[in-house]
Every structure is written in structure tokens, then in C-alpha cells.
Short mmCIF file of C-alpha atoms and ligand atoms in Angstrom, two decimals:
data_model
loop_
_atom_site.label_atom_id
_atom_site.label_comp_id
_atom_site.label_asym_id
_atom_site.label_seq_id
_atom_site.Cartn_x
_atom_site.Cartn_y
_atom_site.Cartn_z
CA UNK A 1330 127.55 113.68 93.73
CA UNK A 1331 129.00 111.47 96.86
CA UNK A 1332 126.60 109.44 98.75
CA UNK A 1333 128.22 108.10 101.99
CA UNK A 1334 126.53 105.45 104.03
CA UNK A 1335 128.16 104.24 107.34
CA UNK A 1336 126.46 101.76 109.82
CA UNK A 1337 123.33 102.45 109.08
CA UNK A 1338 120.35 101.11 111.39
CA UNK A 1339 116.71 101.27 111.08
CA UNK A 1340 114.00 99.96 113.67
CA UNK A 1341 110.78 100.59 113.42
CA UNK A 1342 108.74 101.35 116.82
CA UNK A 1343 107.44 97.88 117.09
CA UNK A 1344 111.02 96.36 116.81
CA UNK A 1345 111.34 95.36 113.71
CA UNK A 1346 115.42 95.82 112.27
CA UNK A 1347 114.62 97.40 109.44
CA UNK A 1348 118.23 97.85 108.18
CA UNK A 1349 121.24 96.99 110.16
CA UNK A 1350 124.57 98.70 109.84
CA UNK A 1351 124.49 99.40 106.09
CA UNK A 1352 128.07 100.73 104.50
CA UNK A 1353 127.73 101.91 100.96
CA UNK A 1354 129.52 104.12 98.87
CA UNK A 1355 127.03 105.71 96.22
CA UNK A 1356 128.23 108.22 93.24
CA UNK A 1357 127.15 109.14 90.02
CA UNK A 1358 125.68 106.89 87.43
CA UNK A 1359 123.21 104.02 88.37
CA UNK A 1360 123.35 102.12 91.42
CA UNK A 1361 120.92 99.32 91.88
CA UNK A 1362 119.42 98.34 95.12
CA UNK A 1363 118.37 94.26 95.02
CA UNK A 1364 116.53 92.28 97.10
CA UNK A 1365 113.04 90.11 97.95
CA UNK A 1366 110.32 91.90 99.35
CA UNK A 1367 111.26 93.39 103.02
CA UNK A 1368 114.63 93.67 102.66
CA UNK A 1369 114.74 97.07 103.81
CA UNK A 1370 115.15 98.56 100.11
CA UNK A 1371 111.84 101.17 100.71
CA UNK A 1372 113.23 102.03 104.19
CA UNK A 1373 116.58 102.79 103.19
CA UNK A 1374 115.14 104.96 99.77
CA UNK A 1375 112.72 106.76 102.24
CA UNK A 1376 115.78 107.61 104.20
CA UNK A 1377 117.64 108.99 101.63
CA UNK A 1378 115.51 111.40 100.22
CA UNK A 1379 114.95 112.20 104.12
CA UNK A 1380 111.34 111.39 104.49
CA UNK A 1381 112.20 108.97 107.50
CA UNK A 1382 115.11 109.10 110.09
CA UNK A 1383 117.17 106.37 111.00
CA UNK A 1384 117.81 105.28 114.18
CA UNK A 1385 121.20 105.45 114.37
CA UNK A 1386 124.77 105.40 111.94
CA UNK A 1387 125.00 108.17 109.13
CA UNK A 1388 124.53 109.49 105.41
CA UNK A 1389 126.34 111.99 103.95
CA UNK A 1390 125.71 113.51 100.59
CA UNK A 1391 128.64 115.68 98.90
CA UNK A 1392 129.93 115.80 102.91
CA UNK A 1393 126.87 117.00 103.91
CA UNK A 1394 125.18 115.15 107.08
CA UNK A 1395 121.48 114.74 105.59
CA UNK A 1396 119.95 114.53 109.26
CA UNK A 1397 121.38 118.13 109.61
CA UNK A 1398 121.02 120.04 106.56
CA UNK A 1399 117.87 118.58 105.27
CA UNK A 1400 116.93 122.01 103.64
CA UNK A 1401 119.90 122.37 101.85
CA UNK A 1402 119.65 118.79 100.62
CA UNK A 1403 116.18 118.42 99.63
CA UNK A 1404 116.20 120.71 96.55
CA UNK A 1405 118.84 118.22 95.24
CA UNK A 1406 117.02 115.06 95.74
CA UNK A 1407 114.04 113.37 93.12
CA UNK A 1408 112.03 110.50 94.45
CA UNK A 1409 109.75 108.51 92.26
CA UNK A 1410 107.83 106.01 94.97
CA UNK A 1411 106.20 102.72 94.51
CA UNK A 1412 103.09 103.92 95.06
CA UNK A 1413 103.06 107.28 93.60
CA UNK A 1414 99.32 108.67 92.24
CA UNK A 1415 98.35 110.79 89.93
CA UNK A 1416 96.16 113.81 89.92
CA UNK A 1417 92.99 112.92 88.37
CA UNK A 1418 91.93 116.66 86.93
CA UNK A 1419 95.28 116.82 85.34
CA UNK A 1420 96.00 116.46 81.60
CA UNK A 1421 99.33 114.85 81.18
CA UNK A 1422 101.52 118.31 80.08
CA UNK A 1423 99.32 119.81 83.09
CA UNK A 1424 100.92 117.54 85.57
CA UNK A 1425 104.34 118.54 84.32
CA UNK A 1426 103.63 122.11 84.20
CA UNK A 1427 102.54 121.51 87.84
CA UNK A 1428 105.25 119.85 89.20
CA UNK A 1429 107.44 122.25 87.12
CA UNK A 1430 105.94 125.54 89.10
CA UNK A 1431 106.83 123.21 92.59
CA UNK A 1432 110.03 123.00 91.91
CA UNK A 1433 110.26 127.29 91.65
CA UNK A 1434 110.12 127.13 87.49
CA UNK A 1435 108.17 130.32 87.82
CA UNK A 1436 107.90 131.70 84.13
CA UNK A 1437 105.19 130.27 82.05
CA UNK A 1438 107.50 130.64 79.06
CA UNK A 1439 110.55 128.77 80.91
CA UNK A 1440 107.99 125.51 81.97
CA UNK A 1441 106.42 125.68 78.73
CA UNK A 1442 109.68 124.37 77.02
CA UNK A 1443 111.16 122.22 80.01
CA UNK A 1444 107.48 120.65 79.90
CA UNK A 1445 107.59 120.31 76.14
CA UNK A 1446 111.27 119.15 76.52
CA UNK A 1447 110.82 116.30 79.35
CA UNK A 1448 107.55 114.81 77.38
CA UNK A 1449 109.61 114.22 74.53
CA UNK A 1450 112.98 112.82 76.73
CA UNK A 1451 109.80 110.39 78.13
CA UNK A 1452 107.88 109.62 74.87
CA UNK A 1453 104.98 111.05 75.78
CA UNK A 1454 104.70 114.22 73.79
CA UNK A 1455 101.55 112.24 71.60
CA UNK A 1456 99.57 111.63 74.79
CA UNK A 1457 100.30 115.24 76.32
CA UNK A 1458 96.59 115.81 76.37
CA UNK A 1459 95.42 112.91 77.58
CA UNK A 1460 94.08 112.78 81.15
CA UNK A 1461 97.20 111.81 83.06
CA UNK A 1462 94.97 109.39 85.25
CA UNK A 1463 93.81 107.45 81.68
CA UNK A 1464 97.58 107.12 80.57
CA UNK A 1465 98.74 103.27 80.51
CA UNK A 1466 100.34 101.66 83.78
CA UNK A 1467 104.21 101.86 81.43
CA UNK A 1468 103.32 106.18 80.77
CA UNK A 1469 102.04 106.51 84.33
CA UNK A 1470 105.92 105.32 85.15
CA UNK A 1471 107.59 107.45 82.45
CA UNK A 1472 105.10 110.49 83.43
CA UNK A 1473 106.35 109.37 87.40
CA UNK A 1474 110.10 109.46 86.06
CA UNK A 1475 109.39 112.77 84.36
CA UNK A 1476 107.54 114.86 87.25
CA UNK A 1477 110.75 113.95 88.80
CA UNK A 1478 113.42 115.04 86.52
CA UNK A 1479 111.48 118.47 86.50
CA UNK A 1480 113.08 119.52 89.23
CA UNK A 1481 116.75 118.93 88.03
CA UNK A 1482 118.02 116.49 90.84
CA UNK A 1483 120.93 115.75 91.51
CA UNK A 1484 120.13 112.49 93.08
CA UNK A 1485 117.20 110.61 91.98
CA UNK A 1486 115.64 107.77 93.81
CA UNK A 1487 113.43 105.50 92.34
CA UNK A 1488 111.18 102.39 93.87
CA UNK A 1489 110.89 99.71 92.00
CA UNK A 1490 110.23 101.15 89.22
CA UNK A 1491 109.44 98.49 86.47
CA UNK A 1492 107.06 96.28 88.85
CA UNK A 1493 103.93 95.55 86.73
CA UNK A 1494 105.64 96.91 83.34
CA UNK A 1495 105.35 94.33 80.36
CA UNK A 1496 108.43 93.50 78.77
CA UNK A 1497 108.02 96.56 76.35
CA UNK A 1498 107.93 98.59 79.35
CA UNK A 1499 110.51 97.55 80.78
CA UNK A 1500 113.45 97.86 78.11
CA UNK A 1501 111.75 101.68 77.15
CA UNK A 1502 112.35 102.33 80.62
CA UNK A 1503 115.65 101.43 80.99
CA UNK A 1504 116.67 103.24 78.02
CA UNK A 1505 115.16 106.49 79.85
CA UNK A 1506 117.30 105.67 82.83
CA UNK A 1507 120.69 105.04 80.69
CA UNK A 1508 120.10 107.92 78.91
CA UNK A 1509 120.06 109.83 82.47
CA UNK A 1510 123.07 107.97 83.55
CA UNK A 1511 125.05 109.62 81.20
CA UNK A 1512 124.78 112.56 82.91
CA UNK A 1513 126.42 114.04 86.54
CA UNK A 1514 123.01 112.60 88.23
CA UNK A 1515 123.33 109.64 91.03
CA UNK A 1516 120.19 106.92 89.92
CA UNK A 1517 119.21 105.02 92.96
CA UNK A 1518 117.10 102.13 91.64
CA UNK A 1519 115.54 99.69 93.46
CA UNK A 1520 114.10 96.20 92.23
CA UNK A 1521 113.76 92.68 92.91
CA UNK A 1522 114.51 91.87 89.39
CA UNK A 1523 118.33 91.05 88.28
CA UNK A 1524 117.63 92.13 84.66
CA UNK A 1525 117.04 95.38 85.67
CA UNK A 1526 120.11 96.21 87.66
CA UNK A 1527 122.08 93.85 85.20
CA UNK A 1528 121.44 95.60 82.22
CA UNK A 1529 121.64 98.92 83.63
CA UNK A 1530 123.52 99.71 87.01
CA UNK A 1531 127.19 99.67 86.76
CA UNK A 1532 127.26 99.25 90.83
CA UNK A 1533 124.74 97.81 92.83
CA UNK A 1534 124.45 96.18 96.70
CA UNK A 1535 122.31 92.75 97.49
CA UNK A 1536 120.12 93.50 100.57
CA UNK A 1537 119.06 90.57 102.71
CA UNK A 1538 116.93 91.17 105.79
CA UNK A 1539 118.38 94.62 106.04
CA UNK A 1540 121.86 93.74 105.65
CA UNK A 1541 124.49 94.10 102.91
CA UNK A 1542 125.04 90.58 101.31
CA UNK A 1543 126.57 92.22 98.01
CA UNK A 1544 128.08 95.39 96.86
CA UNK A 1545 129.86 95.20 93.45
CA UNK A 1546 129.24 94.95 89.94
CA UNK A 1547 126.37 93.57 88.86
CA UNK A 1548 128.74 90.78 86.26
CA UNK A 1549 130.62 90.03 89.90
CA UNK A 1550 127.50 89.05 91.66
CA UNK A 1551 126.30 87.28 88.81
CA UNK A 1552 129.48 85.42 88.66
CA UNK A 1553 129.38 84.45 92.44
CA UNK A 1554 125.91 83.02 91.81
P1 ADP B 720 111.42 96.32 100.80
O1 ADP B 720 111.26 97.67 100.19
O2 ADP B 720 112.73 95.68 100.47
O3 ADP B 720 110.26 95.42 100.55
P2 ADP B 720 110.86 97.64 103.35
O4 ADP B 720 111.87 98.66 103.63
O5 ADP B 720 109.53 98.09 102.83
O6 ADP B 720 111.50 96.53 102.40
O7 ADP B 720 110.58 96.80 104.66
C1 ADP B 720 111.60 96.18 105.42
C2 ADP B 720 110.97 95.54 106.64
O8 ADP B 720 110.56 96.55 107.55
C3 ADP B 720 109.72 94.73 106.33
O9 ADP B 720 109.73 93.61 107.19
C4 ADP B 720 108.57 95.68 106.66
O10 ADP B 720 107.42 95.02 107.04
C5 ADP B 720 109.16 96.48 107.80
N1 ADP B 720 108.63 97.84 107.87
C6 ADP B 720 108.68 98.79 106.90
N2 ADP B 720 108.17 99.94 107.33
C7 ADP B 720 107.77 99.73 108.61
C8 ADP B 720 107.16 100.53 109.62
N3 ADP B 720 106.89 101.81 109.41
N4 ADP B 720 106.91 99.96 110.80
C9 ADP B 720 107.23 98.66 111.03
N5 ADP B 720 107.81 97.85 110.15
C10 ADP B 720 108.08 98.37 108.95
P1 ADP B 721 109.93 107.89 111.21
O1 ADP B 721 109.69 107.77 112.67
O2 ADP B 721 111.36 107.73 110.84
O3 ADP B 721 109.29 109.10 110.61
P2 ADP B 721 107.89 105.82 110.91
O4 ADP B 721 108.27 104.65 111.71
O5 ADP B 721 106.88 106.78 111.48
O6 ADP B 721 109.22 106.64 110.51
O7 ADP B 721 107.37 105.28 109.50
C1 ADP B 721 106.76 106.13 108.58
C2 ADP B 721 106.43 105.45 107.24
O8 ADP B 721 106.38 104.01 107.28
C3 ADP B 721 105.08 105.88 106.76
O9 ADP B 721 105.17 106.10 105.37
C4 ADP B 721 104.18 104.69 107.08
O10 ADP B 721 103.03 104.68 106.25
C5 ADP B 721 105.10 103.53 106.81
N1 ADP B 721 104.73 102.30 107.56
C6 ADP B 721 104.21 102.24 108.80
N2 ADP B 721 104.07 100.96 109.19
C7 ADP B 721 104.52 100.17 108.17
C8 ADP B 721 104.65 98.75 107.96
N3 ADP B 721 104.33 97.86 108.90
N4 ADP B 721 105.17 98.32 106.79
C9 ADP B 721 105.53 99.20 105.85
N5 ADP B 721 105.43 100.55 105.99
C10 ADP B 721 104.93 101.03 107.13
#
């Protein structure tokens, strides 16, 4: 999986510059997306997973425009938000088994095991009947991260991710995500937290006020600093 991003723009309707002519070059593995609050990281996520067009420049995924083959595309893509809620009638293996069927798992026997499967990958297999809505703000995020691996994507986006995680949290976390890494699956992972991307992300870009300060390896920037 080739992401391919060339001078890419975002403005809002009241004016605001967004993102201004981003280049980046995204493939497998885990990239990490840095920067303060409103430097464009959300906007440029939501764009990628095609929830949001930009205004102008272009994306390409595998050589596929995504502002033209969004249907084709979509079925590939994961995206954990920021703000992502959970059902409250759910039990947690409920949830799973739920986004499971959405993403066309349609034999009970076949989601029963990828369920079973993903709660274990997670660490939640203990807490499977536990309302999913009474799970801890660190199993809410696993339980986020696993409702999107369901699906199998190929590309999977995730907003800030460990934001209100204790240090615990964090580290069990990033072991999920290195674990992923390993395989052919391109981690988009965005934080305002070096540690994160440091420890994790064997690429990563430095937004600032919607432009590209950074794109290397994380030990580069850190060098530079
Ligand atoms: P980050 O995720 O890095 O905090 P965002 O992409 O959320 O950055 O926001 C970048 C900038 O764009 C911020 O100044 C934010 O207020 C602004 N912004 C985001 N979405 C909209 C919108 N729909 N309309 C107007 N401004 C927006
Ligand atoms: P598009 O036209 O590309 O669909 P919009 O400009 O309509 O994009 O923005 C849609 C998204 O941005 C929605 O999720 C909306 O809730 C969010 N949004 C709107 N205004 C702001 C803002 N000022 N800051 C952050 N997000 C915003």
C-alpha cells in the first residue's frame, strides 16, 4: 500500500488554510503525523479516509485518485477518530460482532472467531461481556482500535489515539500498533506527543499551521531539535 500526497490544500468555507500544499509519501508500516493542536492533522486524516474533500492538489492510494474511486477505496480504509462513541446497549464482543456484520462478515460462525480472535489481539477477551460503554477510557481505545481492524484495512487511520491514556495505556497501546506494523497494513497515527511517534513510527512528517515542517525519521527530527 502507496499513499501519494501532492500539493495538498484545504480551506474551510470561512477561509481558514487548513492545510497548504502538503507532499508526502506514505507506505506500509507506521507513519506518524505530529503537531500542536490545529495543525491540520484531523483535516488531513478526514481526508484520507475520504470523509472531507480538499480543495485542491491530490491523493493517490496504490495509483488510485481517492476523489474518483472513493467506492473502490473505502473498503480498504479503517478510521479510528478522536471522538469516536460507543453504543451504549452493546456488550463489548457485541460491538465487535456488530461492526464485524458491517464490514460484510456475514456467517455467524466466521464473526464468532474473528470476534473471539481480535478481543484477544486487544486484551480484552476478560471484559468481553462487559457493557462496552462501562469499559475503562485505555479498553474504550483498544475496543476503538479493534472495531477497526474488523474490517481488514489496508490502511488504517487513527486520531490521536493515546490522548487521555495513563502511562500504562499508552505503552499497551503501542505494542497493539507494532504488532500491526508488522504486517502489509499502512498505520497513519496522529499525536501531539513525540514519544508516541518516537517509539513507534519508522517515518513520520511535523505539521505546522498546515504545512510540512518535517518529514523523516523520527531519530532525524529528534536530532535536528
Ligand atoms: P489538528 O487535528 O491538528 O488539531 P485540525 O485539522 O482539526 O487540526 O484543524 C486545523 C485548523 O482548521 C484549525 O485552526 C481548525 O480550527 C480549523 N478547522 C478544522 N475544521 C474546520 C472547519 N470545518 N471549518 C473551519 N475551520 C476548521
Ligand atoms: P467538506 O466540505 O469537505 O465536506 P466541511 O467544511 O463541511 O467539509 O467540514 C466538515 C467537518 O468539519 C464536519 O465533521 C464538521 O463537524 C467539522 N467542522 C466544522 N467546523 C469546524 C471547526 N471550526 N473546527 C473543527 N471542525 C469543524
Amino acid at each position: 500500500m502507496k499513499i501519494e500526497i501532492e500539493s495538498l490544500s484545504k480551506t474551510y468555507p470561512n477561509g481558514h488554510h487548513a492545510l497548504r500544499e502538503v507532499n508526502l509519501t506514505i507506505e506500509s508500516g507506521m507513519f506518524g503525523l505530529l503537531g500542536p493542536n490545529g495543525a491540520g492533522k484531523s483535516s488531513l486524516m478526514r481526508i484520507l479516509v475520504t470523509l472531507q474533500k480538499h480543495t485542491s492538489g491530490k491523493i493517490t492510494i496504490d495509483g488510485l485518485d481517492i476523489s474518483r474511486h472513493r467506492d473502490k477505496i473505502r473498503p480498504l480504509l479503517g478510521y479510528l477518530p478522536q471522538d469516536f462513541t460507543y453504543f451504549s446497549k452493546l456488550k463489548t464482543w457485541e460491538f465487535l460482532d456488530y461492526a464485524a456484520r458491517l464490514s460484510g462478515k456475514k456467517r455467524k460462525k466466521e464473526r464468532a472467531a474473528a470476534v473471539s480472535a481480535m478481543l484477544e489481539q486487544v486484551g480484552l477477551f476478560e471484559v468481553r461481556n462487559r457493557m462496552a460503554n462501562k469499559l475503562s477510557g485505555g479498553m474504550k481505545r483498544r475496543l476503538g482500535i479493534a472495531q477497526a481492524l474488523i474490517a481488514e484495512p489496508k490502511m488504517l487511520v487513527i486520531d490521536e489515539p493515546t490522548t487521555g491514556l495513563d502511562p500504562e495505556e499508552r505503552i499497551r497501546f503501542r505494542n497493539i500498533l507494532s504488532d500491526l506494523s508488522q504486517k502489509d497494513v499502512a498505520i497513519i497515527l496522529s499525536t501531539h506527543i513525540v514519544g508516541d511517534i518516537s517509539s513507534t513510527c519508522n517515518n513520520m512528517a511535523l505539521l505546522h499551521q498546515g504545512s510540512v515542517a518535517f518529514n523523516g525519521s523520527p531519530e532525524t527530527l529528534i536530532e535536528n531539535v
